[in-house]
Coordinates of C-alpha atoms in Angstrom, one line a residue:
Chain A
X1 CA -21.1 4.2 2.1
X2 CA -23.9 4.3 4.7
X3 CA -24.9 0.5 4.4
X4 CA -21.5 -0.1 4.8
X5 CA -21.4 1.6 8.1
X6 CA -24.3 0.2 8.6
X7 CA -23.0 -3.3 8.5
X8 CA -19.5 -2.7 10.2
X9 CA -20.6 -0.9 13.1
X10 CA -23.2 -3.8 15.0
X11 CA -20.7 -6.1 13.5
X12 CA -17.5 -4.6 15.4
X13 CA -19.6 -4.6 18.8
X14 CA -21.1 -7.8 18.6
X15 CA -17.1 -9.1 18.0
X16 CA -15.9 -7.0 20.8
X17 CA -18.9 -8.6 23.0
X18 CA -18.1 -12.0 21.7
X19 CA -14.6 -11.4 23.2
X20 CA -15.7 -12.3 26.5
X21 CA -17.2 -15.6 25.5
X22 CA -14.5 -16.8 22.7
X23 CA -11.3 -16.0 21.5
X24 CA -10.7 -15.9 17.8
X25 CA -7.0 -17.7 17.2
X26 CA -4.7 -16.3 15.1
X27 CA -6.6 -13.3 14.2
X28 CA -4.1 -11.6 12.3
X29 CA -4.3 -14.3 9.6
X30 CA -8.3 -13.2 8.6
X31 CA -7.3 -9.4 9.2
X32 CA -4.6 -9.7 7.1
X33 CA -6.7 -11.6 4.3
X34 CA -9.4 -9.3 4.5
X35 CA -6.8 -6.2 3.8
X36 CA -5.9 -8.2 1.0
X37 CA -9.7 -8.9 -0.6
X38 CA -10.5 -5.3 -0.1
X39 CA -6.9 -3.6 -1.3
X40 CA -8.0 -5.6 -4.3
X41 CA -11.4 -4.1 -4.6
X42 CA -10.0 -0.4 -4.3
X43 CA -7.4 -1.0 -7.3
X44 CA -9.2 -2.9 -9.4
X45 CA -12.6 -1.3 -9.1
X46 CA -14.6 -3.7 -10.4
X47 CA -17.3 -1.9 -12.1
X48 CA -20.2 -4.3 -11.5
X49 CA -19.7 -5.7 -8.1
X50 CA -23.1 -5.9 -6.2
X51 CA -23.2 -4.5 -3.0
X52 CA -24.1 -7.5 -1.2
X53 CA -20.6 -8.3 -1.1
X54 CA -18.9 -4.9 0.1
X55 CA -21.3 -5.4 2.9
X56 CA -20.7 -9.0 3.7
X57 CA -16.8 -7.8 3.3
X58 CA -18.0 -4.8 5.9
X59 CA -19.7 -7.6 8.4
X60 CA -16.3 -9.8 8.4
X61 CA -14.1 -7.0 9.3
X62 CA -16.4 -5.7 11.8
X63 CA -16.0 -9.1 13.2
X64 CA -12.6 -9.9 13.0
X65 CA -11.5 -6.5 14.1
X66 CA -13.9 -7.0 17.7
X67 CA -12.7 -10.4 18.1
X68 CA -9.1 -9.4 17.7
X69 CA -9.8 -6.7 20.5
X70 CA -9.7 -9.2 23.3
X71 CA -9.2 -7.2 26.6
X72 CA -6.4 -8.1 28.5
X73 CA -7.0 -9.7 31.6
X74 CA -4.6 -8.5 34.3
X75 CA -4.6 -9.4 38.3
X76 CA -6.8 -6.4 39.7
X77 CA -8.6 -5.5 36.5
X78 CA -12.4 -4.9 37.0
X79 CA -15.1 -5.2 35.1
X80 CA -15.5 -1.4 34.0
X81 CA -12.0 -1.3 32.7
X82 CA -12.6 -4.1 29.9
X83 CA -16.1 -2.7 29.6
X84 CA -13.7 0.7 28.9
X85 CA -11.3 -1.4 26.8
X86 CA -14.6 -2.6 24.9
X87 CA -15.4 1.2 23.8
X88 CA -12.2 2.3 23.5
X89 CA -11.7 -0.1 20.5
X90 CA -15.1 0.8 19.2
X91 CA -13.9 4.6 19.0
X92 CA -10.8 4.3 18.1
X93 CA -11.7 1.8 14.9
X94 CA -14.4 4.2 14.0
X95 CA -12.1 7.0 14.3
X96 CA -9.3 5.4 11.9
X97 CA -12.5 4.7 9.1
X98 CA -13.8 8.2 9.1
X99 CA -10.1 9.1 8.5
X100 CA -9.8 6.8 6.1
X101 CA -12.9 7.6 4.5
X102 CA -12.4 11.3 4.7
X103 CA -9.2 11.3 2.6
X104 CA -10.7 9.3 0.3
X105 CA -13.7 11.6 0.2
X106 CA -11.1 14.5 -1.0
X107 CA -9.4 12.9 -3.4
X108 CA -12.1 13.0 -6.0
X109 CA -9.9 14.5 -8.5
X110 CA -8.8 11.9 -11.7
X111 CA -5.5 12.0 -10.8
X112 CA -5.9 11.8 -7.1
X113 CA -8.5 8.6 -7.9
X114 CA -5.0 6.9 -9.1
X115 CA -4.1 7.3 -5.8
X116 CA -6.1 5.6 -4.2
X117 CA -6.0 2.8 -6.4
X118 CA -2.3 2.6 -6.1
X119 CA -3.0 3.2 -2.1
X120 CA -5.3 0.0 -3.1
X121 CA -2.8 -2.0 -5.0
X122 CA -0.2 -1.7 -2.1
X123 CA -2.5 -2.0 0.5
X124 CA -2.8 -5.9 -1.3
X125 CA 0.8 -6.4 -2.1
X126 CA 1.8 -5.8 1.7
X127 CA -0.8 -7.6 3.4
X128 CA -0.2 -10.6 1.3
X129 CA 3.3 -10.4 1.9
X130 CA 3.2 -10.3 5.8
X131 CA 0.6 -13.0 5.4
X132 CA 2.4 -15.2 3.5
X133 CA 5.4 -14.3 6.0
X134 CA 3.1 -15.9 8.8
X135 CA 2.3 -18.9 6.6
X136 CA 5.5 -19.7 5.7
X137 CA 7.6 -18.7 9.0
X138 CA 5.1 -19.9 11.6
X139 CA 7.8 -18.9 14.1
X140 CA 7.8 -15.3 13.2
X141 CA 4.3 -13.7 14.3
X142 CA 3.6 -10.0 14.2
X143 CA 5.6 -8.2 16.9
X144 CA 4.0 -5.7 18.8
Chain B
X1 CA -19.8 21.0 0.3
X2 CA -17.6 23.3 1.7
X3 CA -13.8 22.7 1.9
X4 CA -11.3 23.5 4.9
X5 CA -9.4 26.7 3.9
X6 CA -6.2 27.0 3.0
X7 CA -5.1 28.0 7.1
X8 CA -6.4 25.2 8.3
X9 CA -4.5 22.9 6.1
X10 CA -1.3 24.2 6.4
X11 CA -2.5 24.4 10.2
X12 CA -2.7 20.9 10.3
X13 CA 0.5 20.3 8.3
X14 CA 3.0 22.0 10.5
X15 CA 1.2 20.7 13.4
X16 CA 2.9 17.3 12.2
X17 CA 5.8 18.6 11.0
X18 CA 6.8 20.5 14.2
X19 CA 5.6 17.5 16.5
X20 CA 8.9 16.0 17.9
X21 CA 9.4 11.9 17.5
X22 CA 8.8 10.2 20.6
X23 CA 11.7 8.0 21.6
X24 CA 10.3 6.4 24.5
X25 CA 10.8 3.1 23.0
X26 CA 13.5 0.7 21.5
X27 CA 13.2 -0.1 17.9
X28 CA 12.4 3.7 16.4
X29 CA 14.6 5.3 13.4
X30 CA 15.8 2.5 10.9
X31 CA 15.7 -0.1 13.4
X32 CA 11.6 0.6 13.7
X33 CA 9.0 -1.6 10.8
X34 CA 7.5 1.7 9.4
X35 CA 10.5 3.7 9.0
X36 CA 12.5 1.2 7.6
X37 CA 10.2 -0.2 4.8
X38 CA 9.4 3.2 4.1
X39 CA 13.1 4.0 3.7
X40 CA 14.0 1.0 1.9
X41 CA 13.1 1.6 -1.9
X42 CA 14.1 5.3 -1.6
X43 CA 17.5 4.6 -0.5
X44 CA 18.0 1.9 -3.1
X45 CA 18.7 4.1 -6.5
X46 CA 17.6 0.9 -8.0
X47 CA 14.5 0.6 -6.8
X48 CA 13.9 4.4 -6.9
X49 CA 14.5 4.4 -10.7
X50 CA 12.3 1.5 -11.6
X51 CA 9.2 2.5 -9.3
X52 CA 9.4 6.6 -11.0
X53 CA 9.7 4.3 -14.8
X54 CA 6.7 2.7 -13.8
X55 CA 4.5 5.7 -13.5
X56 CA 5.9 8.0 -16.3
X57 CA 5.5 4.8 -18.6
X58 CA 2.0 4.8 -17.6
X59 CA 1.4 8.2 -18.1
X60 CA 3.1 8.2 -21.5
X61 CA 1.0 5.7 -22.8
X62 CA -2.6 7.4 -21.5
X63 CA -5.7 5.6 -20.3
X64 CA -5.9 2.9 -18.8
X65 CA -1.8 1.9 -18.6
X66 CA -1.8 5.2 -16.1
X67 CA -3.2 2.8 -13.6
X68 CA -2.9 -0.6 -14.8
X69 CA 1.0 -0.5 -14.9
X70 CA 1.3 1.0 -11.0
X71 CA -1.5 -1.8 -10.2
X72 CA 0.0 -4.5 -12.1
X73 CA 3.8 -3.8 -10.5
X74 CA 2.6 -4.3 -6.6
X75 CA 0.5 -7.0 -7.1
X76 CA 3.1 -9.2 -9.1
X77 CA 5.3 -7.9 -6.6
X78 CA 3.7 -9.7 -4.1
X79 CA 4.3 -12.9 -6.0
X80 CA 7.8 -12.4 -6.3
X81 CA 7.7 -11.4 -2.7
X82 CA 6.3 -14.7 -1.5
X83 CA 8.8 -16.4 -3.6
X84 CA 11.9 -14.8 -1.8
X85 CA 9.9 -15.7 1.4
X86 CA 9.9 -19.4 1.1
X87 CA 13.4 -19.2 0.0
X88 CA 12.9 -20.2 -3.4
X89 CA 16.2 -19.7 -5.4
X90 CA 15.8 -17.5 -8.7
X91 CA 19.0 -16.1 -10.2
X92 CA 20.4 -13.4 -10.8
X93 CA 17.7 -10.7 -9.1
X94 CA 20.2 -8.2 -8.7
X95 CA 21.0 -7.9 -12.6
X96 CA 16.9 -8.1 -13.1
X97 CA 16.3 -5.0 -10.9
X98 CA 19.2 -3.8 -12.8
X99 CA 17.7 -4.3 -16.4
X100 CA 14.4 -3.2 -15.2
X101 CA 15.6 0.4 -15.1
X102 CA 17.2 -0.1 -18.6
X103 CA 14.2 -1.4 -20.1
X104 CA 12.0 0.6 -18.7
X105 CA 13.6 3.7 -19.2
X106 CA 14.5 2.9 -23.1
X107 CA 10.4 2.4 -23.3
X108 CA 10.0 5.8 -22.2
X109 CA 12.3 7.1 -24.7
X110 CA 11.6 5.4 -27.4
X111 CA 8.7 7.2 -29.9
X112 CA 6.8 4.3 -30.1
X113 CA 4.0 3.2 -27.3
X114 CA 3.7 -0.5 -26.9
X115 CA 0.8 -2.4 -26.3
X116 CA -0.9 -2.1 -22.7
X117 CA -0.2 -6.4 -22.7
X118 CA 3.3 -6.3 -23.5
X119 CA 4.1 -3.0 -21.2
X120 CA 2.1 -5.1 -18.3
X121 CA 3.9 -8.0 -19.2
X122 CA 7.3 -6.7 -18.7
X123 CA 6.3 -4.5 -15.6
X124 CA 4.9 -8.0 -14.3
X125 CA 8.4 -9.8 -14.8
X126 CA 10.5 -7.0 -13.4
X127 CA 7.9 -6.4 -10.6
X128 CA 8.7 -10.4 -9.4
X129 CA 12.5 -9.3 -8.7
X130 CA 12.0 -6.2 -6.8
X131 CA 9.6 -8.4 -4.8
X132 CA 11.5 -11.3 -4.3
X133 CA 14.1 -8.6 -2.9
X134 CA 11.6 -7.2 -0.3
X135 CA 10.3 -10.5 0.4
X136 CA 13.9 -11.7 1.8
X137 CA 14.2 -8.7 3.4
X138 CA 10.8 -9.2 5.4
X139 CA 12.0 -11.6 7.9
X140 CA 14.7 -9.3 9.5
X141 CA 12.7 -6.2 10.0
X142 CA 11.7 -5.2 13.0
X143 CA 8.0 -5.4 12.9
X144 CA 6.8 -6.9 9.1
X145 CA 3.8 -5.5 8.7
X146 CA 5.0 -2.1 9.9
X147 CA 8.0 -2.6 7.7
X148 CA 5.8 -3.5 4.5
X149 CA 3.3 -0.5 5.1
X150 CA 6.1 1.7 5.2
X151 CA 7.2 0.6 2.1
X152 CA 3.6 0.5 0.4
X153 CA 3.5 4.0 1.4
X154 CA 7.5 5.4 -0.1
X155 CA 6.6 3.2 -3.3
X156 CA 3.4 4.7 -4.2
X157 CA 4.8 8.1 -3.5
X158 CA 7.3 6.6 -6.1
X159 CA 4.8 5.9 -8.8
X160 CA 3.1 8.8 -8.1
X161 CA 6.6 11.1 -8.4
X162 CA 6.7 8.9 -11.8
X163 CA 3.0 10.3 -12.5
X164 CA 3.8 14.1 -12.5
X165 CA 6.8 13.8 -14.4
X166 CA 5.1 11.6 -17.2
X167 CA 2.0 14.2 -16.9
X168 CA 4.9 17.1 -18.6
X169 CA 3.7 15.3 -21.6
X170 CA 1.1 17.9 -22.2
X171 CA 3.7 20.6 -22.8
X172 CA 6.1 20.3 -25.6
X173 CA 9.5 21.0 -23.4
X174 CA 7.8 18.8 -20.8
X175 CA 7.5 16.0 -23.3
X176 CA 11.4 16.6 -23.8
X177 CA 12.0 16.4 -19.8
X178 CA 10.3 13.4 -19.5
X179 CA 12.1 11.7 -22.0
X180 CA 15.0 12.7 -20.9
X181 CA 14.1 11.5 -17.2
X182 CA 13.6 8.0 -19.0
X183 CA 17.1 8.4 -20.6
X184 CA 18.3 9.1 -17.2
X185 CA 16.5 5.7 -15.7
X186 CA 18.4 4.0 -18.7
X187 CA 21.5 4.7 -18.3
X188 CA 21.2 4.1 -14.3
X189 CA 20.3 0.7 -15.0
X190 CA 23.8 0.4 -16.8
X191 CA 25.6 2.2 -14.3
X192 CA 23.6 -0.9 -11.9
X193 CA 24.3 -3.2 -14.5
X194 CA 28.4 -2.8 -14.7
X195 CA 28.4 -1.9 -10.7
X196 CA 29.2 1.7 -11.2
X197 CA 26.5 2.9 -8.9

């Protein structure tokens, strides 16, 4: 769990620092791809997959997450504010994995395990729906 | 480790329940993603039925079909999903979703267990018409992705519901109630099947 952090959290600010320099396009695509790689992992719990590639997975959605976190640039907006924008976006993804991790933490319990597998499993079959849905109706993207 | 007491939980519950809904904004109650994909399979008896089959199946039949079987239905579901997305025509879904209540439900009460293959099998091909029905649905919803997490969410709930009823089996008279909860899923899927309900 810690190497993962470990992994996500330089990845997330170096992709919210890279904001300012390039923009990734259609970010939602590799978001929604990576929801679907790791819904995967959590319901199928594969029971000999190495590390390396939980933490590679870690380092993409660090990355993808920061560069879909572009600031907006409005007339009048100074430089603190997207610096502010920046850190808001670091907090607030952090914030959503310790949730996420702390439910998970609590349901250690057989039956509660099935949960989050299921939770897994869904995760997967939603994200690869909407995905799809962008692939095949380019003329739909996500609303707001 | 030490665990948040019992106040503090139920602090924390009501503290959601009794926090109003903010209707600042166009697009909340069914016309919002979330609430509408999580409304969707519960107000669909059809879907309802299938989804709580599922998971008492699984639970019938023990390790490992307690989670292969509520794994197996979303994933294929997805499938099916993208099918109804690119508009690829498959007949008769409607009597599919139908006749996956009735089967399901006569594989709860019959005595005999079938093999985790053929039970995944059969989850599998149901699974692909429930998706294809949420996958043509996706389009018109107000926000997809909200729409599909809300019904990732009401399903799993649905599997889980199907979970706790299949986990009576450990009590004789529960055995008897669960049964009877897949003769109920049965003979839904008929009243579906000859448009009664």
């Amino acid at each position: 769990m810690r190497a993962l952090w470990f992994a996500l959290t330089p990845s997330l600010i170096l992709g919210l620092l890279l904001t300012r320099l390039i923009s990734l396009p259609q970010s939602d695509y590799y978001l929604l791809a990576a929801s679907v790689f790791i819904g995967s992992i959590i319901a199928l719990r594969p029971p000999r997959l190495p590390l390396s590639i939980l933490i590679f997975a870690a380092l993409l959605v660090g990355l993808f997450i920061g560069l879909a976190s572009t600031a907006p640039s409005l007339p009048g907006m100074k430089t603190h504010q997207m610096a502010e924008h920046l850190v808001a976006v670091a907090l607030g993804s952090g914030l959503m994995l310790v949730s996420a991790q702390v439910i998970a933490y609590f349901l250690n319990k057989p039956w509660q395990g099935l949960a989050v597998r299921i939770l897994g499993a869904w995760i997967t079959a939603g994200a690869s729906m909407v995905l799809a849905l962008m692939l095949l109706v380019p003329l739909s993207p996500l609303k707001p | 480790m030490r665990y948040p007491s019992s106040k503090i939980v139920l602090s924390i519950i009501f503290t959601f329940l009794l926090s109003p809904a903010a209707f600042a904004h166009t697009g909340v109650g069914l016309a919002g993603g979330f609430a509408s994909g999580f409304m969707h399979p519960l107000m669909g008896l059809d879907h309802v039925s299938a989804m709580v089959a599922v998971g008492i199946l699984g639970a019938f039949m023990g390790r490992p079909a307690i989670w292969v079987l509520p794994i197996v239905f979303p994933l294929v579901m997805a499938f099916g999903g993208v099918l109804g997305l690119a508009g690829l025509p498959i007949p008769g879904i409607e009597i599919g979703i139908a006749l996956s209540s009735v089967v399901l439900g006569i594989m709860i009460v019959l005595p005999t267990k079938p093999s985790l293959w053929i039970a995944s099998i059969v989850v599998a091909i149901f699974a692909i018409f429930h998706g294809y029905a949420h996958g043509a649905e996706l389009p018109s919803a107000a926000n997809p992705l909200a729409y599909s997490l809300g019904f990732v969410v009401s399903t799993g709930l649905l599997h889980l519901t199907g979970i706790a009823i299949g986990e009576l089996i450990r009590w004789p008279v529960g055995k008897m109630v669960a049964r009877a909860a897949g003769g109920v899923i049965a003979l839904a899927g008929v009243g579906f099947l000859t448009g009664i309900l």
